[in-house]
GROMACS .gro file of N, CA and C in nm:
model
  366
    1MET      N    1  -0.544   1.157  -3.588
    1MET     CA    2  -0.439   1.255  -3.603
    1MET      C    3  -0.307   1.183  -3.629
    2ALA      N    4  -0.272   1.169  -3.755
    2ALA     CA    5  -0.152   1.098  -3.794
    2ALA      C    6  -0.028   1.180  -3.762
    3GLY      N    7   0.080   1.111  -3.725
    3GLY     CA    8   0.206   1.178  -3.701
    3GLY      C    9   0.218   1.239  -3.563
    4GLY      N   10   0.117   1.222  -3.478
    4GLY     CA   11   0.123   1.279  -3.342
    4GLY      C   12   0.214   1.198  -3.252
    5ALA      N   13   0.256   1.259  -3.145
    5ALA     CA   14   0.341   1.190  -3.048
    5ALA      C   15   0.261   1.084  -2.976
    6GLN      N   16   0.324   0.972  -2.951
    6GLN     CA   17   0.260   0.865  -2.876
    6GLN      C   18   0.320   0.859  -2.737
    7PHE      N   19   0.236   0.829  -2.639
    7PHE     CA   20   0.281   0.816  -2.503
    7PHE      C   21   0.349   0.682  -2.485
    8THR      N   22   0.471   0.682  -2.435
    8THR     CA   23   0.543   0.560  -2.403
    8THR      C   24   0.585   0.569  -2.257
    9PRO      N   25   0.543   0.474  -2.176
    9PRO     CA   26   0.580   0.479  -2.035
    9PRO      C   27   0.731   0.475  -2.018
   10ALA      N   28   0.783   0.556  -1.924
   10ALA     CA   29   0.927   0.563  -1.900
   10ALA      C   30   0.978   0.434  -1.839
   11ASP      N   31   0.900   0.371  -1.751
   11ASP     CA   32   0.939   0.243  -1.695
   11ASP      C   33   0.818   0.152  -1.688
   12THR      N   34   0.845   0.026  -1.679
   12THR     CA   35   0.734  -0.069  -1.679
   12THR      C   36   0.710  -0.129  -1.541
   13GLU      N   37   0.782  -0.080  -1.437
   13GLU     CA   38   0.762  -0.131  -1.302
   13GLU      C   39   0.625  -0.089  -1.252
   14PRO      N   40   0.560  -0.177  -1.176
   14PRO     CA   41   0.430  -0.139  -1.121
   14PRO      C   42   0.442  -0.020  -1.026
   15ARG      N   43   0.348   0.069  -1.031
   15ARG     CA   44   0.347   0.189  -0.947
   15ARG      C   45   0.225   0.183  -0.857
   16TYR      N   46   0.230   0.257  -0.750
   16TYR     CA   47   0.113   0.267  -0.664
   16TYR      C   48   0.009   0.355  -0.730
   17GLU      N   49  -0.116   0.328  -0.702
   17GLU     CA   50  -0.227   0.412  -0.748
   17GLU      C   51  -0.248   0.519  -0.642
   18VAL      N   52  -0.169   0.626  -0.649
   18VAL     CA   53  -0.167   0.726  -0.542
   18VAL      C   54  -0.298   0.799  -0.521
   19PHE      N   55  -0.385   0.797  -0.617
   19PHE     CA   56  -0.513   0.866  -0.601
   19PHE      C   57  -0.620   0.775  -0.541
   20HIS      N   58  -0.586   0.648  -0.520
   20HIS     CA   59  -0.679   0.554  -0.459
   20HIS      C   60  -0.665   0.563  -0.307
   21THR      N   61  -0.775   0.561  -0.235
   21THR     CA   62  -0.771   0.578  -0.089
   21THR      C   63  -0.699   0.465  -0.016
   22ASP      N   64  -0.685   0.349  -0.078
   22ASP     CA   65  -0.617   0.236  -0.015
   22ASP      C   66  -0.466   0.233  -0.043
   23CYS      N   67  -0.413   0.332  -0.108
   23CYS     CA   68  -0.272   0.333  -0.148
   23CYS      C   69  -0.181   0.356  -0.027
   24ALA      N   70  -0.087   0.263  -0.005
   24ALA     CA   71   0.007   0.277   0.107
   24ALA      C   72   0.098   0.399   0.090
   25ALA      N   73   0.136   0.429  -0.033
   25ALA     CA   74   0.222   0.545  -0.057
   25ALA      C   75   0.150   0.675  -0.020
   26ARG      N   76   0.021   0.676  -0.037
   26ARG     CA   77  -0.057   0.795  -0.004
   26ARG      C   78  -0.048   0.827   0.146
   27ASP      N   79  -0.052   0.723   0.229
   27ASP     CA   80  -0.038   0.744   0.373
   27ASP      C   81   0.099   0.800   0.407
   28VAL      N   82   0.204   0.746   0.348
   28VAL     CA   83   0.340   0.794   0.376
   28VAL      C   84   0.354   0.939   0.332
   29VAL      N   85   0.304   0.973   0.214
   29VAL     CA   86   0.309   1.111   0.167
   29VAL      C   87   0.234   1.203   0.265
   30GLY      N   88   0.122   1.156   0.315
   30GLY     CA   89   0.046   1.234   0.413
   30GLY      C   90   0.126   1.259   0.540
   31HIS      N   91   0.199   1.159   0.587
   31HIS     CA   92   0.280   1.176   0.707
   31HIS      C   93   0.398   1.269   0.682
   32VAL      N   94   0.459   1.259   0.565
   32VAL     CA   95   0.574   1.343   0.532
   32VAL      C   96   0.532   1.489   0.514
   33THR      N   97   0.421   1.511   0.446
   33THR     CA   98   0.381   1.648   0.414
   33THR      C   99   0.282   1.706   0.512
   34GLY      N  100   0.250   1.632   0.617
   34GLY     CA  101   0.162   1.685   0.720
   34GLY      C  102   0.227   1.805   0.787
   35ARG      N  103   0.153   1.866   0.876
   35ARG     CA  104   0.200   1.990   0.938
   35ARG      C  105   0.339   1.978   0.999
   36TRP      N  106   0.373   1.863   1.061
   36TRP     CA  107   0.500   1.852   1.132
   36TRP      C  108   0.598   1.753   1.071
   37GLY      N  109   0.554   1.660   0.989
   37GLY     CA  110   0.642   1.557   0.934
   37GLY      C  111   0.760   1.615   0.859
   38ILE      N  112   0.735   1.715   0.776
   38ILE     CA  113   0.843   1.775   0.697
   38ILE      C  114   0.949   1.838   0.787
   39TRP      N  115   0.906   1.899   0.897
   39TRP     CA  116   1.002   1.965   0.987
   39TRP      C  117   1.084   1.862   1.064
   40VAL      N  118   1.022   1.750   1.099
   40VAL     CA  119   1.096   1.643   1.166
   40VAL      C  120   1.204   1.590   1.072
   41LEU      N  121   1.168   1.563   0.948
   41LEU     CA  122   1.265   1.509   0.852
   41LEU      C  123   1.378   1.609   0.824
   42ILE      N  124   1.344   1.735   0.809
   42ILE     CA  125   1.447   1.836   0.784
   42ILE      C  126   1.539   1.851   0.905
   43SER      N  127   1.483   1.846   1.027
   43SER     CA  128   1.564   1.857   1.148
   43SER      C  129   1.662   1.741   1.160
   44LEU      N  130   1.618   1.622   1.121
   44LEU     CA  131   1.704   1.504   1.132
   44LEU      C  132   1.802   1.493   1.016
   45GLN      N  133   1.788   1.578   0.916
   45GLN     CA  134   1.878   1.576   0.800
   45GLN      C  135   2.023   1.604   0.844
   46ARG      N  136   2.039   1.689   0.943
   46ARG     CA  137   2.173   1.729   0.988
   46ARG      C  138   2.234   1.629   1.085
   47ASN      N  139   2.156   1.587   1.187
   47ASN     CA  140   2.207   1.500   1.294
   47ASN      C  141   2.098   1.412   1.349
   48ASP      N  142   2.138   1.304   1.414
   48ASP     CA  143   2.045   1.227   1.496
   48ASP      C  144   2.017   1.314   1.618
   49LEU      N  145   1.892   1.313   1.664
   49LEU     CA  146   1.854   1.399   1.776
   49LEU      C  147   1.771   1.322   1.877
   50ARG      N  148   1.780   1.366   2.002
   50ARG     CA  149   1.693   1.314   2.106
   50ARG      C  150   1.559   1.386   2.098
   51PHE      N  151   1.462   1.327   2.165
   51PHE     CA  152   1.326   1.383   2.161
   51PHE      C  153   1.325   1.531   2.200
   52TYR      N  154   1.387   1.566   2.311
   52TYR     CA  155   1.384   1.705   2.356
   52TYR      C  156   1.458   1.798   2.260
   53GLU      N  157   1.563   1.748   2.194
   53GLU     CA  158   1.634   1.830   2.097
   53GLU      C  159   1.545   1.858   1.975
   54LEU      N  160   1.469   1.757   1.933
   54LEU     CA  161   1.375   1.776   1.823
   54LEU      C  162   1.269   1.879   1.862
   55ARG      N  163   1.216   1.865   1.984
   55ARG     CA  164   1.112   1.956   2.031
   55ARG      C  165   1.164   2.100   2.033
   56GLU      N  166   1.288   2.119   2.075
   56GLU     CA  167   1.346   2.253   2.078
   56GLU      C  168   1.377   2.306   1.938
   57SER      N  169   1.413   2.218   1.846
   57SER     CA  170   1.449   2.264   1.711
   57SER      C  171   1.328   2.299   1.626
   58ILE      N  172   1.212   2.242   1.659
   58ILE     CA  173   1.090   2.268   1.581
   58ILE      C  174   0.998   2.356   1.665
   59GLN      N  175   1.013   2.485   1.651
   59GLN     CA  176   0.934   2.578   1.732
   59GLN      C  177   0.786   2.564   1.701
   60GLY      N  178   0.704   2.564   1.806
   60GLY     CA  179   0.560   2.560   1.790
   60GLY      C  180   0.499   2.422   1.798
   61ILE      N  181   0.581   2.317   1.801
   61ILE     CA  182   0.526   2.181   1.807
   61ILE      C  183   0.507   2.140   1.954
   62SER      N  184   0.396   2.079   1.982
   62SER     CA  185   0.372   2.029   2.117
   62SER      C  186   0.436   1.891   2.131
   63GLU      N  187   0.457   1.848   2.255
   63GLU     CA  188   0.513   1.715   2.278
   63GLU      C  189   0.421   1.608   2.219
   64LYS      N  190   0.291   1.627   2.232
   64LYS     CA  191   0.194   1.530   2.180
   64LYS      C  192   0.205   1.518   2.028
   65MET      N  193   0.210   1.630   1.958
   65MET     CA  194   0.218   1.627   1.812
   65MET      C  195   0.353   1.572   1.765
   66LEU      N  196   0.460   1.605   1.838
   66LEU     CA  197   0.590   1.551   1.802
   66LEU      C  198   0.590   1.399   1.819
   67ALA      N  199   0.535   1.352   1.930
   67ALA     CA  200   0.529   1.207   1.953
   67ALA      C  201   0.447   1.138   1.845
   68GLN      N  202   0.334   1.195   1.807
   68GLN     CA  203   0.250   1.135   1.702
   68GLN      C  204   0.322   1.134   1.568
   69SER      N  205   0.387   1.245   1.535
   69SER     CA  206   0.460   1.253   1.408
   69SER      C  207   0.574   1.152   1.405
   70LEU      N  208   0.650   1.143   1.514
   70LEU     CA  209   0.761   1.048   1.520
   70LEU      C  210   0.711   0.905   1.508
   71ARG      N  211   0.603   0.873   1.575
   71ARG     CA  212   0.546   0.737   1.570
   71ARG      C  213   0.509   0.700   1.426
   72ALA      N  214   0.443   0.792   1.356
   72ALA     CA  215   0.401   0.765   1.218
   72ALA      C  216   0.523   0.749   1.127
   73LEU      N  217   0.623   0.834   1.143
   73LEU     CA  218   0.741   0.828   1.056
   73LEU      C  219   0.825   0.704   1.084
   74VAL      N  220   0.827   0.658   1.210
   74VAL     CA  221   0.895   0.532   1.243
   74VAL      C  222   0.821   0.416   1.178
   75GLU      N  223   0.689   0.415   1.190
   75GLU     CA  224   0.608   0.308   1.129
   75GLU      C  225   0.623   0.305   0.977
   76ASP      N  226   0.642   0.422   0.916
   76ASP     CA  227   0.659   0.430   0.771
   76ASP      C  228   0.799   0.389   0.727
   77GLY      N  229   0.891   0.373   0.822
   77GLY     CA  230   1.028   0.335   0.789
   77GLY      C  231   1.116   0.451   0.747
   78LEU      N  232   1.073   0.574   0.774
   78LEU     CA  233   1.151   0.692   0.737
   78LEU      C  234   1.253   0.730   0.843
   79ILE      N  235   1.223   0.702   0.968
   79ILE     CA  236   1.318   0.730   1.075
   79ILE      C  237   1.329   0.608   1.166
   80TRP      N  238   1.441   0.600   1.238
   80TRP     CA  239   1.460   0.494   1.335
   80TRP      C  240   1.455   0.554   1.474
   81ARG      N  241   1.430   0.469   1.572
   81ARG     CA  242   1.417   0.510   1.712
   81ARG      C  243   1.503   0.417   1.797
   82LYS      N  244   1.588   0.477   1.880
   82LYS     CA  245   1.675   0.399   1.968
   82LYS      C  246   1.649   0.443   2.112
   83VAL      N  247   1.617   0.347   2.198
   83VAL     CA  248   1.592   0.376   2.339
   83VAL      C  249   1.708   0.322   2.421
   84GLU      N  250   1.772   0.411   2.497
   84GLU     CA  251   1.879   0.368   2.587
   84GLU      C  252   1.817   0.345   2.725
   85PRO      N  253   1.842   0.229   2.785
   85PRO     CA  254   1.778   0.195   2.913
   85PRO      C  255   1.842   0.267   3.032
   86THR      N  256   1.823   0.396   3.038
   86THR     CA  257   1.871   0.476   3.149
   86THR      C  258   1.749   0.529   3.223
   87THR      N  259   1.773   0.598   3.334
   87THR     CA  260   1.661   0.659   3.407
   87THR      C  261   1.683   0.809   3.406
   88PRO      N  262   1.598   0.886   3.340
   88PRO     CA  263   1.491   0.843   3.249
   88PRO      C  264   1.549   0.790   3.118
   89PRO      N  265   1.470   0.714   3.042
   89PRO     CA  266   1.520   0.660   2.915
   89PRO      C  267   1.559   0.773   2.819
   90GLN      N  268   1.669   0.753   2.749
   90GLN     CA  269   1.711   0.848   2.647
   90GLN      C  270   1.671   0.791   2.512
   91VAL      N  271   1.588   0.866   2.439
   91VAL     CA  272   1.537   0.820   2.310
   91VAL      C  273   1.597   0.908   2.201
   92THR      N  274   1.663   0.845   2.105
   92THR     CA  275   1.728   0.914   1.994
   92THR      C  276   1.660   0.873   1.865
   93TYR      N  277   1.649   0.968   1.772
   93TYR     CA  278   1.587   0.945   1.642
   93TYR      C  279   1.685   0.984   1.532
   94GLY      N  280   1.678   0.915   1.420
   94GLY     CA  281   1.761   0.947   1.305
   94GLY      C  282   1.692   0.899   1.178
   95LEU      N  283   1.746   0.941   1.066
   95LEU     CA  284   1.689   0.904   0.936
   95LEU      C  285   1.738   0.767   0.891
   96THR      N  286   1.647   0.688   0.838
   96THR     CA  287   1.684   0.565   0.769
   96THR      C  288   1.731   0.604   0.629
   97ASP      N  289   1.779   0.506   0.552
   97ASP     CA  290   1.817   0.536   0.413
   97ASP      C  291   1.696   0.588   0.336
   98PHE      N  292   1.580   0.527   0.360
   98PHE     CA  293   1.456   0.572   0.295
   98PHE      C  294   1.423   0.715   0.338
   99GLY      N  295   1.437   0.744   0.466
   99GLY     CA  296   1.411   0.879   0.516
   99GLY      C  297   1.505   0.983   0.458
  100ARG      N  298   1.632   0.945   0.444
  100ARG     CA  299   1.730   1.038   0.385
  100ARG      C  300   1.695   1.063   0.238
  101ASP      N  301   1.655   0.958   0.168
  101ASP     CA  302   1.616   0.970   0.027
  101ASP      C  303   1.495   1.062   0.011
  102VAL      N  304   1.400   1.052   0.103
  102VAL     CA  305   1.280   1.136   0.097
  102VAL      C  306   1.310   1.279   0.144
  103SER      N  307   1.394   1.295   0.244
  103SER     CA  308   1.417   1.428   0.301
  103SER      C  309   1.507   1.517   0.217
  104GLU      N  310   1.592   1.459   0.134
  104GLU     CA  311   1.682   1.541   0.053
  104GLU      C  312   1.606   1.636  -0.040
  105PRO      N  313   1.506   1.589  -0.116
  105PRO     CA  314   1.433   1.685  -0.199
  105PRO      C  315   1.351   1.784  -0.116
  106LEU      N  316   1.309   1.744   0.004
  106LEU     CA  317   1.238   1.839   0.091
  106LEU      C  318   1.332   1.951   0.134
  107MET      N  319   1.455   1.915   0.165
  107MET     CA  320   1.555   2.016   0.203
  107MET      C  321   1.584   2.108   0.084
  108ASP      N  322   1.591   2.050  -0.036
  108ASP     CA  323   1.611   2.130  -0.156
  108ASP      C  324   1.494   2.227  -0.177
  109LEU      N  325   1.373   2.179  -0.157
  109LEU     CA  326   1.255   2.264  -0.169
  109LEU      C  327   1.261   2.377  -0.066
  110PHE      N  328   1.293   2.343   0.058
  110PHE     CA  329   1.304   2.443   0.164
  110PHE      C  330   1.411   2.547   0.128
  111ASP      N  331   1.526   2.503   0.078
  111ASP     CA  332   1.633   2.595   0.038
  111ASP      C  333   1.588   2.688  -0.074
  112ARG      N  334   1.518   2.634  -0.173
  112ARG     CA  335   1.470   2.717  -0.284
  112ARG      C  336   1.372   2.823  -0.235
  113ILE      N  337   1.283   2.786  -0.144
  113ILE     CA  338   1.184   2.881  -0.092
  113ILE      C  339   1.254   2.989  -0.012
  114THR      N  340   1.346   2.951   0.075
  114THR     CA  341   1.412   3.052   0.160
  114THR      C  342   1.501   3.144   0.078
  115ARG      N  343   1.560   3.094  -0.029
  115ARG     CA  344   1.638   3.185  -0.116
  115ARG      C  345   1.549   3.292  -0.178
  116ARG      N  346   1.429   3.255  -0.219
  116ARG     CA  347   1.334   3.351  -0.279
  116ARG      C  348   1.284   3.451  -0.176
  117LEU      N  349   1.274   3.408  -0.052
  117LEU     CA  350   1.222   3.496   0.052
  117LEU      C  351   1.331   3.578   0.122
  118ALA      N  352   1.457   3.548   0.090
  118ALA     CA  353   1.568   3.618   0.156
  118ALA      C  354   1.560   3.768   0.127
  119PRO      N  355   1.585   3.851   0.227
  119PRO     CA  356   1.583   3.996   0.205
  119PRO      C  357   1.693   4.038   0.107
  120ALA      N  358   1.661   4.135   0.025
  120ALA     CA  359   1.758   4.186  -0.073
  120ALA      C  360   1.869   4.261  -0.001
  121ALA      N  361   1.993   4.239  -0.047
  121ALA     CA  362   2.107   4.309   0.013
  121ALA      C  363   2.097   4.457  -0.019
  122GLY      N  364   2.124   4.538   0.076
  122GLY     CA  365   2.107   4.680   0.049
  122GLY      C  366   2.193   4.760   0.124
   0.00000   0.00000   0.00000
């Protein structure tokens, strides 16, 4: 087929093979888009929060699931964890630069969905 468009890669940097089971990016995407990861990232978009503040802001999440989600997101480098040596310890979480970069489009997606679902003024 002469004269057809040819595919030219936009960039030549190596990319992850996201469809391969060994892909590190695939694990991070799984943690971000899992049942609770997206809500943790969106909650931290506004402020750094302590564990109990996160638990209160994300209705329906158990302490166990919040702890697991936070652990995975910290390991992925999306959020940071700071422990203050008080009794009891005060643990605060916030977004890293990587986490902020990932959470911004999630917040945009959330905003687009809620605008569509907003009740009509009447």
